[in-house]
Amino acid sequence: MKHEWKKSEKQFYLPKAKPERITIPEFKFFTIEGAGNPNHAFFADYIGILYALSYGVKMSPKKGIEPQGYFDYTVYPLEGIWDLTEDGRSSYDGKVNKDELVFKLMIRQPDFVSKDFALHILEHTKKKKPHDLFDKVTFETITEGECIQMLHVGSYDSEPESFQIMEEFAEQNQCKRLSKIHKEIYLSDARKVSPEKLKTVLRFSIAP
């Protein structure tokens, strides 16, 4: 049976449009780090690199390199961890200067993907579709732990409204946001969906 994250892992990817507390376990990812305004053309290249690798894993049996434990599945959604440069933090006045953004983009991989297999896919994809950004890709395991998350419906620029609701929820539940660093999980394709209908999971780490 095909593994579909929308059905079997709803708790991590399809929260309601109200805050909730959740513990995120250890997951495997292809990741790539960068900086700058995501509205600029370069950003699409970073996304394309991660999807090329992710579909390389999914389609590997058709290339004759099926890893042990392989099962069919739906490719996971794009995620991003966002922060600001030091200059961006010091000049922050309630509105983010997108040119000062720092990001780590990632796409989760199934549990059967080992480090060796991930490196094999990376080298194979790099040869097939040469790009300098492949040299910036890392395969890593990430444990987010205790978090607060909610579904944000609307433009990326209106996310602060949801973060305010989430921070109030944290305070009401005797916990505290650890930092302004946060994660976004993109459930909509911004190229095809109008800004007011975009669905994005927002998440930040908390301290009890």
PDB file of N, CA and C in Angstrom, residues 60-122:
ATOM      1  N   SER A  60      13.887   5.571  -7.662  1.00  0.00           N
ATOM      2  CA  SER A  60      15.106   4.749  -7.725  1.00  0.00           C
ATOM      3  C   SER A  60      14.869   3.303  -8.171  1.00  0.00           C
ATOM      4  N   PRO A  61      13.755   2.634  -7.789  1.00  0.00           N
ATOM      5  CA  PRO A  61      13.560   1.260  -8.267  1.00  0.00           C
ATOM      6  C   PRO A  61      13.503   1.161  -9.788  1.00  0.00           C
ATOM      7  N   LYS A  62      12.987   2.208 -10.436  1.00  0.00           N
ATOM      8  CA  LYS A  62      12.912   2.192 -11.900  1.00  0.00           C
ATOM      9  C   LYS A  62      14.288   2.370 -12.539  1.00  0.00           C
ATOM     10  N   LYS A  63      15.255   2.803 -11.722  1.00  0.00           N
ATOM     11  CA  LYS A  63      16.635   2.946 -12.200  1.00  0.00           C
ATOM     12  C   LYS A  63      17.489   1.739 -11.814  1.00  0.00           C
ATOM     13  N   GLY A  64      16.824   0.741 -11.219  1.00  0.00           N
ATOM     14  CA  GLY A  64      17.541  -0.473 -10.851  1.00  0.00           C
ATOM     15  C   GLY A  64      18.367  -0.356  -9.595  1.00  0.00           C
ATOM     16  N   ILE A  65      18.027   0.604  -8.716  1.00  0.00           N
ATOM     17  CA  ILE A  65      18.811   0.784  -7.491  1.00  0.00           C
ATOM     18  C   ILE A  65      17.887   0.848  -6.273  1.00  0.00           C
ATOM     19  N   GLU A  66      16.986  -0.106  -6.178  1.00  0.00           N
ATOM     20  CA  GLU A  66      16.022  -0.113  -5.077  1.00  0.00           C
ATOM     21  C   GLU A  66      16.708  -0.380  -3.742  1.00  0.00           C
ATOM     22  N   PRO A  67      16.568   0.523  -2.766  1.00  0.00           N
ATOM     23  CA  PRO A  67      17.201   0.318  -1.461  1.00  0.00           C
ATOM     24  C   PRO A  67      16.437  -0.696  -0.618  1.00  0.00           C
ATOM     25  N   GLN A  68      17.117  -1.274   0.348  1.00  0.00           N
ATOM     26  CA  GLN A  68      16.481  -2.239   1.238  1.00  0.00           C
ATOM     27  C   GLN A  68      15.348  -1.563   2.016  1.00  0.00           C
ATOM     28  N   GLY A  69      14.200  -2.211   2.054  1.00  0.00           N
ATOM     29  CA  GLY A  69      13.067  -1.676   2.796  1.00  0.00           C
ATOM     30  C   GLY A  69      12.220  -0.684   2.029  1.00  0.00           C
ATOM     31  N   TYR A  70      12.492  -0.525   0.737  1.00  0.00           N
ATOM     32  CA  TYR A  70      11.753   0.471  -0.062  1.00  0.00           C
ATOM     33  C   TYR A  70      10.251   0.196  -0.057  1.00  0.00           C
ATOM     34  N   PHE A  71       9.468   1.265   0.006  1.00  0.00           N
ATOM     35  CA  PHE A  71       8.013   1.182  -0.181  1.00  0.00           C
ATOM     36  C   PHE A  71       7.570   2.407  -0.973  1.00  0.00           C
ATOM     37  N   ASP A  72       6.472   2.261  -1.694  1.00  0.00           N
ATOM     38  CA  ASP A  72       5.972   3.382  -2.484  1.00  0.00           C
ATOM     39  C   ASP A  72       5.370   4.429  -1.551  1.00  0.00           C
ATOM     40  N   TYR A  73       5.484   5.687  -1.933  1.00  0.00           N
ATOM     41  CA  TYR A  73       5.045   6.765  -1.051  1.00  0.00           C
ATOM     42  C   TYR A  73       4.844   8.046  -1.853  1.00  0.00           C
ATOM     43  N   THR A  74       4.171   8.994  -1.231  1.00  0.00           N
ATOM     44  CA  THR A  74       4.026  10.332  -1.795  1.00  0.00           C
ATOM     45  C   THR A  74       5.186  11.191  -1.300  1.00  0.00           C
ATOM     46  N   VAL A  75       5.845  11.899  -2.197  1.00  0.00           N
ATOM     47  CA  VAL A  75       6.958  12.766  -1.801  1.00  0.00           C
ATOM     48  C   VAL A  75       6.463  13.792  -0.781  1.00  0.00           C
ATOM     49  N   TYR A  76       7.268  14.010   0.245  1.00  0.00           N
ATOM     50  CA  TYR A  76       6.895  14.931   1.318  1.00  0.00           C
ATOM     51  C   TYR A  76       6.944  16.387   0.846  1.00  0.00           C
ATOM     52  N   PRO A  77       6.260  17.278   1.538  1.00  0.00           N
ATOM     53  CA  PRO A  77       6.235  18.688   1.121  1.00  0.00           C
ATOM     54  C   PRO A  77       7.528  19.428   1.450  1.00  0.00           C
ATOM     55  N   LEU A  78       7.719  20.536   0.765  1.00  0.00           N
ATOM     56  CA  LEU A  78       8.852  21.415   1.042  1.00  0.00           C
ATOM     57  C   LEU A  78       8.678  22.064   2.413  1.00  0.00           C
ATOM     58  N   GLU A  79       9.791  22.153   3.155  1.00  0.00           N
ATOM     59  CA  GLU A  79       9.787  22.820   4.454  1.00  0.00           C
ATOM     60  C   GLU A  79      10.924  23.838   4.486  1.00  0.00           C
ATOM     61  N   GLY A  80      10.812  24.801   5.365  1.00  0.00           N
ATOM     62  CA  GLY A  80      11.876  25.788   5.499  1.00  0.00           C
ATOM     63  C   GLY A  80      12.007  26.271   6.926  1.00  0.00           C
ATOM     64  N   ILE A  81      13.248  26.386   7.406  1.00  0.00           N
ATOM     65  CA  ILE A  81      13.533  27.015   8.694  1.00  0.00           C
ATOM     66  C   ILE A  81      14.052  28.418   8.399  1.00  0.00           C
ATOM     67  N   TRP A  82      13.455  29.414   9.049  1.00  0.00           N
ATOM     68  CA  TRP A  82      13.738  30.812   8.718  1.00  0.00           C
ATOM     69  C   TRP A  82      14.288  31.586   9.909  1.00  0.00           C
ATOM     70  N   ASP A  83      15.260  32.433   9.606  1.00  0.00           N
ATOM     71  CA  ASP A  83      15.880  33.300  10.606  1.00  0.00           C
ATOM     72  C   ASP A  83      16.282  34.599   9.905  1.00  0.00           C
ATOM     73  N   LEU A  84      16.889  35.521  10.654  1.00  0.00           N
ATOM     74  CA  LEU A  84      17.407  36.766  10.096  1.00  0.00           C
ATOM     75  C   LEU A  84      18.902  36.876  10.355  1.00  0.00           C
ATOM     76  N   THR A  85      19.601  37.594   9.496  1.00  0.00           N
ATOM     77  CA  THR A  85      21.004  37.908   9.751  1.00  0.00           C
ATOM     78  C   THR A  85      21.079  38.811  10.986  1.00  0.00           C
ATOM     79  N   GLU A  86      22.288  39.013  11.504  1.00  0.00           N
ATOM     80  CA  GLU A  86      22.453  39.910  12.653  1.00  0.00           C
ATOM     81  C   GLU A  86      21.970  41.316  12.317  1.00  0.00           C
ATOM     82  N   ASP A  87      22.294  41.784  11.106  1.00  0.00           N
ATOM     83  CA  ASP A  87      21.827  43.108  10.681  1.00  0.00           C
ATOM     84  C   ASP A  87      20.307  43.145  10.603  1.00  0.00           C
ATOM     85  N   GLY A  88      19.730  42.051  10.120  1.00  0.00           N
ATOM     86  CA  GLY A  88      18.282  41.978  10.011  1.00  0.00           C
ATOM     87  C   GLY A  88      17.598  42.019  11.364  1.00  0.00           C
ATOM     88  N   ARG A  89      18.210  41.355  12.358  1.00  0.00           N
ATOM     89  CA  ARG A  89      17.638  41.368  13.705  1.00  0.00           C
ATOM     90  C   ARG A  89      17.737  42.754  14.342  1.00  0.00           C
ATOM     91  N   SER A  90      18.904  43.379  14.176  1.00  0.00           N
ATOM     92  CA  SER A  90      19.131  44.681  14.818  1.00  0.00           C
ATOM     93  C   SER A  90      18.275  45.789  14.206  1.00  0.00           C
ATOM     94  N   SER A  91      17.927  45.635  12.933  1.00  0.00           N
ATOM     95  CA  SER A  91      17.132  46.671  12.265  1.00  0.00           C
ATOM     96  C   SER A  91      15.642  46.338  12.223  1.00  0.00           C
ATOM     97  N   TYR A  92      15.256  45.204  12.838  1.00  0.00           N
ATOM     98  CA  TYR A  92      13.855  44.770  12.797  1.00  0.00           C
ATOM     99  C   TYR A  92      12.954  45.774  13.516  1.00  0.00           C
ATOM    100  N   ASP A  93      11.919  46.231  12.834  1.00  0.00           N
ATOM    101  CA  ASP A  93      11.001  47.218  13.405  1.00  0.00           C
ATOM    102  C   ASP A  93       9.549  46.749  13.329  1.00  0.00           C
ATOM    103  N   GLY A  94       9.380  45.439  13.285  1.00  0.00           N
ATOM    104  CA  GLY A  94       8.040  44.875  13.155  1.00  0.00           C
ATOM    105  C   GLY A  94       7.754  44.386  11.755  1.00  0.00           C
ATOM    106  N   LYS A  95       8.582  44.810  10.813  1.00  0.00           N
ATOM    107  CA  LYS A  95       8.456  44.362   9.428  1.00  0.00           C
ATOM    108  C   LYS A  95       9.777  43.742   8.985  1.00  0.00           C
ATOM    109  N   VAL A  96       9.706  42.551   8.416  1.00  0.00           N
ATOM    110  CA  VAL A  96      10.914  41.820   8.030  1.00  0.00           C
ATOM    111  C   VAL A  96      11.499  42.380   6.739  1.00  0.00           C
ATOM    112  N   ASN A  97      12.806  42.639   6.766  1.00  0.00           N
ATOM    113  CA  ASN A  97      13.541  42.968   5.542  1.00  0.00           C
ATOM    114  C   ASN A  97      13.917  41.649   4.882  1.00  0.00           C
ATOM    115  N   LYS A  98      13.223  41.279   3.832  1.00  0.00           N
ATOM    116  CA  LYS A  98      13.407  39.956   3.235  1.00  0.00           C
ATOM    117  C   LYS A  98      14.809  39.745   2.664  1.00  0.00           C
ATOM    118  N   ASP A  99      15.514  40.825   2.360  1.00  0.00           N
ATOM    119  CA  ASP A  99      16.890  40.683   1.876  1.00  0.00           C
ATOM    120  C   ASP A  99      17.816  40.171   2.972  1.00  0.00           C
ATOM    121  N   GLU A 100      17.378  40.257   4.239  1.00  0.00           N
ATOM    122  CA  GLU A 100      18.189  39.824   5.377  1.00  0.00           C
ATOM    123  C   GLU A 100      17.766  38.450   5.903  1.00  0.00           C
ATOM    124  N   LEU A 101      16.949  37.746   5.159  1.00  0.00           N
ATOM    125  CA  LEU A 101      16.508  36.418   5.592  1.00  0.00           C
ATOM    126  C   LEU A 101      17.605  35.375   5.414  1.00  0.00           C
ATOM    127  N   VAL A 102      17.639  34.429   6.340  1.00  0.00           N
ATOM    128  CA  VAL A 102      18.526  33.268   6.275  1.00  0.00           C
ATOM    129  C   VAL A 102      17.628  32.033   6.335  1.00  0.00           C
ATOM    130  N   PHE A 103      17.878  31.057   5.484  1.00  0.00           N
ATOM    131  CA  PHE A 103      16.970  29.913   5.437  1.00  0.00           C
ATOM    132  C   PHE A 103      17.708  28.583   5.317  1.00  0.00           C
ATOM    133  N   LYS A 104      17.025  27.555   5.783  1.00  0.00           N
ATOM    134  CA  LYS A 104      17.424  26.171   5.513  1.00  0.00           C
ATOM    135  C   LYS A 104      16.193  25.483   4.943  1.00  0.00           C
ATOM    136  N   LEU A 105      16.229  25.166   3.655  1.00  0.00           N
ATOM    137  CA  LEU A 105      15.127  24.457   3.013  1.00  0.00           C
ATOM    138  C   LEU A 105      15.359  22.960   3.118  1.00  0.00           C
ATOM    139  N   MET A 106      14.276  22.187   3.134  1.00  0.00           N
ATOM    140  CA  MET A 106      14.423  20.742   3.306  1.00  0.00           C
ATOM    141  C   MET A 106      13.196  19.999   2.801  1.00  0.00           C
ATOM    142  N   ILE A 107      13.423  18.750   2.442  1.00  0.00           N
ATOM    143  CA  ILE A 107      12.328  17.826   2.143  1.00  0.00           C
ATOM    144  C   ILE A 107      12.621  16.524   2.879  1.00  0.00           C
ATOM    145  N   ARG A 108      11.648  16.081   3.655  1.00  0.00           N
ATOM    146  CA  ARG A 108      11.807  14.850   4.432  1.00  0.00           C
ATOM    147  C   ARG A 108      11.925  13.642   3.508  1.00  0.00           C
ATOM    148  N   GLN A 109      12.686  12.646   3.972  1.00  0.00           N
ATOM    149  CA  GLN A 109      12.858  11.394   3.238  1.00  0.00           C
ATOM    150  C   GLN A 109      12.346  10.221   4.075  1.00  0.00           C
ATOM    151  N   PRO A 110      11.873   9.166   3.430  1.00  0.00           N
ATOM    152  CA  PRO A 110      11.371   8.002   4.166  1.00  0.00           C
ATOM    153  C   PRO A 110      12.458   7.354   5.024  1.00  0.00           C
ATOM    154  N   ASP A 111      12.025   6.584   6.003  1.00  0.00           N
ATOM    155  CA  ASP A 111      12.964   5.963   6.940  1.00  0.00           C
ATOM    156  C   ASP A 111      13.934   5.003   6.270  1.00  0.00           C
ATOM    157  N   PHE A 112      13.564   4.431   5.119  1.00  0.00           N
ATOM    158  CA  PHE A 112      14.463   3.463   4.477  1.00  0.00           C
ATOM    159  C   PHE A 112      15.690   4.124   3.840  1.00  0.00           C
ATOM    160  N   VAL A 113      15.712   5.433   3.755  1.00  0.00           N
ATOM    161  CA  VAL A 113      16.843   6.135   3.129  1.00  0.00           C
ATOM    162  C   VAL A 113      17.994   6.238   4.127  1.00  0.00           C
ATOM    163  N   SER A 114      19.063   5.508   3.858  1.00  0.00           N
ATOM    164  CA  SER A 114      20.264   5.568   4.693  1.00  0.00           C
ATOM    165  C   SER A 114      21.168   6.692   4.203  1.00  0.00           C
ATOM    166  N   LYS A 115      22.175   7.016   4.991  1.00  0.00           N
ATOM    167  CA  LYS A 115      23.112   8.062   4.578  1.00  0.00           C
ATOM    168  C   LYS A 115      23.837   7.659   3.301  1.00  0.00           C
ATOM    169  N   ASP A 116      24.249   6.396   3.219  1.00  0.00           N
ATOM    170  CA  ASP A 116      24.963   5.926   2.026  1.00  0.00           C
ATOM    171  C   ASP A 116      24.078   6.016   0.784  1.00  0.00           C
ATOM    172  N   PHE A 117      22.817   5.613   0.931  1.00  0.00           N
ATOM    173  CA  PHE A 117      21.913   5.675  -0.216  1.00  0.00           C
ATOM    174  C   PHE A 117      21.641   7.123  -0.613  1.00  0.00           C
ATOM    175  N   ALA A 118      21.490   8.003   0.373  1.00  0.00           N
ATOM    176  CA  ALA A 118      21.269   9.423   0.087  1.00  0.00           C
ATOM    177  C   ALA A 118      22.444  10.011  -0.686  1.00  0.00           C
ATOM    178  N   LEU A 119      23.661   9.659  -0.293  1.00  0.00           N
ATOM    179  CA  LEU A 119      24.850  10.157  -0.990  1.00  0.00           C
ATOM    180  C   LEU A 119      24.920   9.606  -2.409  1.00  0.00           C
ATOM    181  N   HIS A 120      24.482   8.353  -2.572  1.00  0.00           N
ATOM    182  CA  HIS A 120      24.434   7.757  -3.911  1.00  0.00           C
ATOM    183  C   HIS A 120      23.464   8.536  -4.805  1.00  0.00           C
ATOM    184  N   ILE A 121      22.288   8.834  -4.276  1.00  0.00           N
ATOM    185  CA  ILE A 121      21.295   9.607  -5.032  1.00  0.00           C
ATOM    186  C   ILE A 121      21.833  10.998  -5.350  1.00  0.00           C
ATOM    187  N   LEU A 122      22.511  11.598  -4.403  1.00  0.00           N
ATOM    188  CA  LEU A 122      23.076  12.931  -4.604  1.00  0.00           C
ATOM    189  C   LEU A 122      24.081  12.931  -5.752  1.00  0.00           C
TER     190      LEU A 122
END
